[in-house]
């Protein structure tokens, strides 16, 4: 049950369970994934799920209605009367920057399961926002996730991805160095 005290993580698990009951597969991405991995560093007010299979809009709306969410005035978003958090389903495919994502993590809470970007891909996702839009809040989130999940972050692979990212190979390296400097 969603109420005023529900965290973003609570809402994401409830949405994931509602989708699963209707056999809809989706993965949590974006800032909401970073919030779950490093809540002390970053806080998102919306949950972005990428659908893994073709889903009829009516099935999606029914699943969200089961959790108390209705379409909002903002196109494509869903809202709930008892929480500030909104739900969005950005167009797929599941990708981080220029790379398709084929593997994701699954978090468990009791009988509920939440598909979510891995911590490594969450860092890449936030770095992509920093690289392409100079989003320093995304950089802060990338650093926070990387610090909290250091054992799952391969810095060499991050650098290799960074070198390929964007229209101009290697152009993001100065921003990657800024990430490394802040990571410490």
Tab-separated table of C-alpha atoms in Angstrom:
chain	number	residue	atom	x	y	z
A	1	UNK	CA	0.000	0.000	0.000
A	2	UNK	CA	1.431	3.355	-1.034
A	3	UNK	CA	1.101	6.250	1.385
A	4	UNK	CA	2.830	9.531	2.240
A	5	UNK	CA	5.640	7.666	4.021
A	6	UNK	CA	6.481	5.391	1.064
A	7	UNK	CA	10.016	5.826	-0.236
A	8	UNK	CA	10.889	5.752	-3.919
A	9	UNK	CA	12.234	2.242	-3.373
A	10	UNK	CA	8.911	1.178	-1.806
A	11	UNK	CA	7.028	2.579	-4.790
A	12	UNK	CA	9.362	0.870	-7.284
A	13	UNK	CA	8.891	-2.533	-5.652
A	14	UNK	CA	5.102	-2.080	-5.595
A	15	UNK	CA	5.055	-1.053	-9.274
A	16	UNK	CA	7.307	-3.947	-10.219
A	17	UNK	CA	4.993	-6.384	-8.419
A	18	UNK	CA	1.921	-4.882	-10.115
A	19	UNK	CA	3.595	-5.240	-13.516
A	20	UNK	CA	4.674	-8.826	-12.765
A	21	UNK	CA	1.099	-9.828	-11.861
A	22	UNK	CA	0.160	-8.894	-15.426
A	23	UNK	CA	3.290	-10.545	-16.926
A	24	UNK	CA	4.812	-7.195	-17.881
A	25	UNK	CA	8.609	-7.143	-17.713
A	26	UNK	CA	10.385	-3.855	-17.075
A	27	UNK	CA	13.744	-2.643	-15.740
A	28	UNK	CA	14.226	0.360	-13.464
A	29	UNK	CA	16.727	2.828	-14.931
A	30	UNK	CA	17.858	6.425	-14.684
A	31	UNK	CA	18.075	8.513	-11.576
A	32	UNK	CA	15.639	6.252	-9.761
A	33	UNK	CA	18.098	3.337	-10.029
A	34	UNK	CA	20.863	5.607	-8.717
A	35	UNK	CA	18.595	6.638	-5.831
A	36	UNK	CA	18.108	3.012	-4.829
A	37	UNK	CA	21.842	2.299	-5.018
A	38	UNK	CA	22.979	5.499	-3.239
A	39	UNK	CA	19.996	7.150	-1.500
A	40	UNK	CA	22.230	9.256	0.725
A	41	UNK	CA	23.733	10.961	-2.336
A	42	UNK	CA	20.945	11.257	-4.882
A	43	UNK	CA	17.175	11.562	-4.729
A	44	UNK	CA	14.851	11.223	-7.702
A	45	UNK	CA	11.144	12.036	-7.702
A	46	UNK	CA	10.247	9.756	-10.585
A	47	UNK	CA	10.793	6.121	-11.439
A	48	UNK	CA	11.780	5.326	-15.019
A	49	UNK	CA	11.005	1.798	-16.178
A	50	UNK	CA	11.985	0.486	-19.616
A	51	UNK	CA	9.639	-2.211	-20.891
A	52	UNK	CA	11.440	-5.345	-22.066
A	53	UNK	CA	8.610	-6.730	-24.203
A	54	UNK	CA	5.926	-5.226	-26.370
A	55	UNK	CA	3.137	-4.259	-24.006
A	56	UNK	CA	-0.287	-2.960	-24.846
A	57	UNK	CA	-0.839	0.478	-23.313
A	58	UNK	CA	-4.148	-0.751	-21.869
A	59	UNK	CA	-2.357	-3.611	-20.032
A	60	UNK	CA	0.189	-1.179	-18.657
A	61	UNK	CA	-2.522	1.215	-17.462
A	62	UNK	CA	-4.411	-1.665	-15.823
A	63	UNK	CA	-1.286	-2.818	-13.962
A	64	UNK	CA	-0.596	0.703	-12.732
A	65	UNK	CA	-4.235	1.179	-11.747
A	66	UNK	CA	-3.882	-1.957	-9.585
A	67	UNK	CA	-1.223	-0.024	-7.638
A	68	UNK	CA	-3.332	3.158	-7.497
A	69	UNK	CA	-1.583	5.083	-10.283
A	70	UNK	CA	-3.436	6.993	-12.994
A	71	UNK	CA	-2.202	8.862	-16.069
A	72	UNK	CA	-1.049	12.380	-15.201
A	73	UNK	CA	-1.444	15.577	-17.161
A	74	UNK	CA	2.211	15.178	-18.173
A	75	UNK	CA	2.167	12.915	-21.230
A	76	UNK	CA	3.256	9.375	-20.485
A	77	UNK	CA	3.615	9.867	-16.724
A	78	UNK	CA	1.556	8.215	-13.995
A	79	UNK	CA	0.787	9.624	-10.563
A	80	UNK	CA	-0.662	8.448	-7.277
A	81	UNK	CA	-2.705	10.614	-4.885
A	82	UNK	CA	-0.695	9.535	-1.819
A	83	UNK	CA	2.872	10.053	-3.026
A	84	UNK	CA	4.984	12.684	-4.728
A	85	UNK	CA	6.720	10.040	-6.853
A	86	UNK	CA	5.657	9.636	-10.471
A	87	UNK	CA	6.177	6.702	-12.803
A	88	UNK	CA	7.389	6.974	-16.391
A	89	UNK	CA	8.056	4.484	-19.169
A	90	UNK	CA	10.625	6.049	-21.511
A	91	UNK	CA	10.853	4.472	-24.927
A	92	UNK	CA	13.275	1.532	-25.119
A	93	UNK	CA	15.323	-0.330	-25.883
A	94	UNK	CA	17.193	-0.693	-22.612
A	95	UNK	CA	20.465	1.137	-23.242
A	96	UNK	CA	23.137	3.214	-21.550
A	97	UNK	CA	24.558	5.855	-23.811
A	98	UNK	CA	25.342	4.086	-27.078
A	99	UNK	CA	25.367	0.552	-25.610
A	100	UNK	CA	22.415	-1.811	-25.348
A	101	UNK	CA	22.009	-3.358	-21.912
A	102	UNK	CA	21.434	-7.100	-21.957
A	103	UNK	CA	21.957	-7.929	-18.276
A	104	UNK	CA	20.390	-6.340	-15.227
A	105	UNK	CA	20.194	-6.966	-11.498
A	106	UNK	CA	17.205	-8.252	-9.571
A	107	UNK	CA	16.619	-7.013	-6.043
A	108	UNK	CA	14.292	-8.921	-3.733
A	109	UNK	CA	12.059	-7.774	-0.912
A	110	UNK	CA	9.963	-10.615	0.451
A	111	UNK	CA	8.070	-12.070	-2.509
A	112	UNK	CA	8.573	-8.929	-4.607
A	113	UNK	CA	11.305	-8.598	-7.206
A	114	UNK	CA	12.631	-5.472	-8.852
A	115	UNK	CA	14.610	-5.564	-12.105
A	116	UNK	CA	17.111	-2.728	-12.071
A	117	UNK	CA	20.252	-1.648	-13.900
A	118	UNK	CA	23.361	-3.141	-12.332
A	119	UNK	CA	25.396	-0.705	-10.224
A	120	UNK	CA	27.974	-0.606	-13.068
A	121	UNK	CA	25.330	0.338	-15.638
A	122	UNK	CA	23.772	2.805	-13.232
A	123	UNK	CA	27.146	4.568	-13.029
A	124	UNK	CA	27.397	4.545	-16.836
A	125	UNK	CA	23.842	5.884	-17.132
A	126	UNK	CA	24.567	8.792	-14.801
A	127	UNK	CA	27.922	9.448	-16.512
A	128	UNK	CA	26.146	9.561	-19.890
A	129	UNK	CA	23.941	12.351	-18.536
A	130	UNK	CA	27.018	14.163	-17.301
A	131	UNK	CA	28.882	13.656	-20.583
A	132	UNK	CA	26.088	14.711	-22.917
A	133	UNK	CA	24.203	17.334	-20.890
A	134	UNK	CA	26.801	18.582	-18.364
A	135	UNK	CA	24.512	17.343	-15.605
A	136	UNK	CA	26.568	17.685	-12.427
A	137	UNK	CA	23.829	16.130	-10.274
A	138	UNK	CA	24.192	13.027	-12.467
A	139	UNK	CA	27.963	13.128	-11.896
A	140	UNK	CA	27.353	13.290	-8.128
A	141	UNK	CA	25.026	10.277	-8.416
A	142	UNK	CA	27.592	8.332	-10.490
A	143	UNK	CA	30.244	8.967	-7.859
A	144	UNK	CA	27.865	7.986	-5.052
A	145	UNK	CA	26.855	4.708	-6.689
A	146	UNK	CA	30.477	3.903	-7.578
A	147	UNK	CA	31.652	4.535	-4.012
A	148	UNK	CA	28.893	2.476	-2.434
A	149	UNK	CA	29.347	-0.427	-4.886
A	150	UNK	CA	33.082	-0.124	-5.538
A	151	UNK	CA	33.479	-3.906	-5.734
A	152	UNK	CA	31.138	-3.995	-8.764
A	153	UNK	CA	32.683	-1.090	-10.673
A	154	UNK	CA	35.395	-1.907	-13.196
A	155	UNK	CA	37.088	1.450	-13.744
A	156	UNK	CA	39.028	0.156	-16.773
A	157	UNK	CA	35.785	-0.910	-18.494
A	158	UNK	CA	34.245	2.455	-17.606
A	159	UNK	CA	37.168	4.193	-19.287
A	160	UNK	CA	36.900	1.980	-22.380
A	161	UNK	CA	33.174	2.757	-22.617
A	162	UNK	CA	33.881	6.464	-22.097
A	163	UNK	CA	36.383	6.449	-24.963
A	164	UNK	CA	33.647	5.118	-27.303
A	165	UNK	CA	30.822	7.279	-25.979
A	166	UNK	CA	29.521	10.127	-28.100
A	167	UNK	CA	30.020	11.304	-31.654
A	168	UNK	CA	33.675	12.142	-31.131
A	169	UNK	CA	35.602	9.142	-29.714
A	170	UNK	CA	37.717	10.125	-26.730
A	171	UNK	CA	36.068	13.519	-26.280
A	172	UNK	CA	34.561	12.556	-22.908
A	173	UNK	CA	37.902	11.639	-21.293
A	174	UNK	CA	38.287	15.028	-19.516
A	175	UNK	CA	34.882	14.485	-17.896
A	176	UNK	CA	35.863	10.918	-17.006
A	177	UNK	CA	38.935	12.316	-15.249
A	178	UNK	CA	36.627	14.604	-13.267
A	179	UNK	CA	34.625	11.527	-12.242
A	180	UNK	CA	37.829	9.748	-11.135
A	181	UNK	CA	39.014	12.810	-9.211
A	182	UNK	CA	35.713	12.979	-7.295
A	183	UNK	CA	35.650	9.224	-6.780
A	184	UNK	CA	38.994	9.487	-4.991
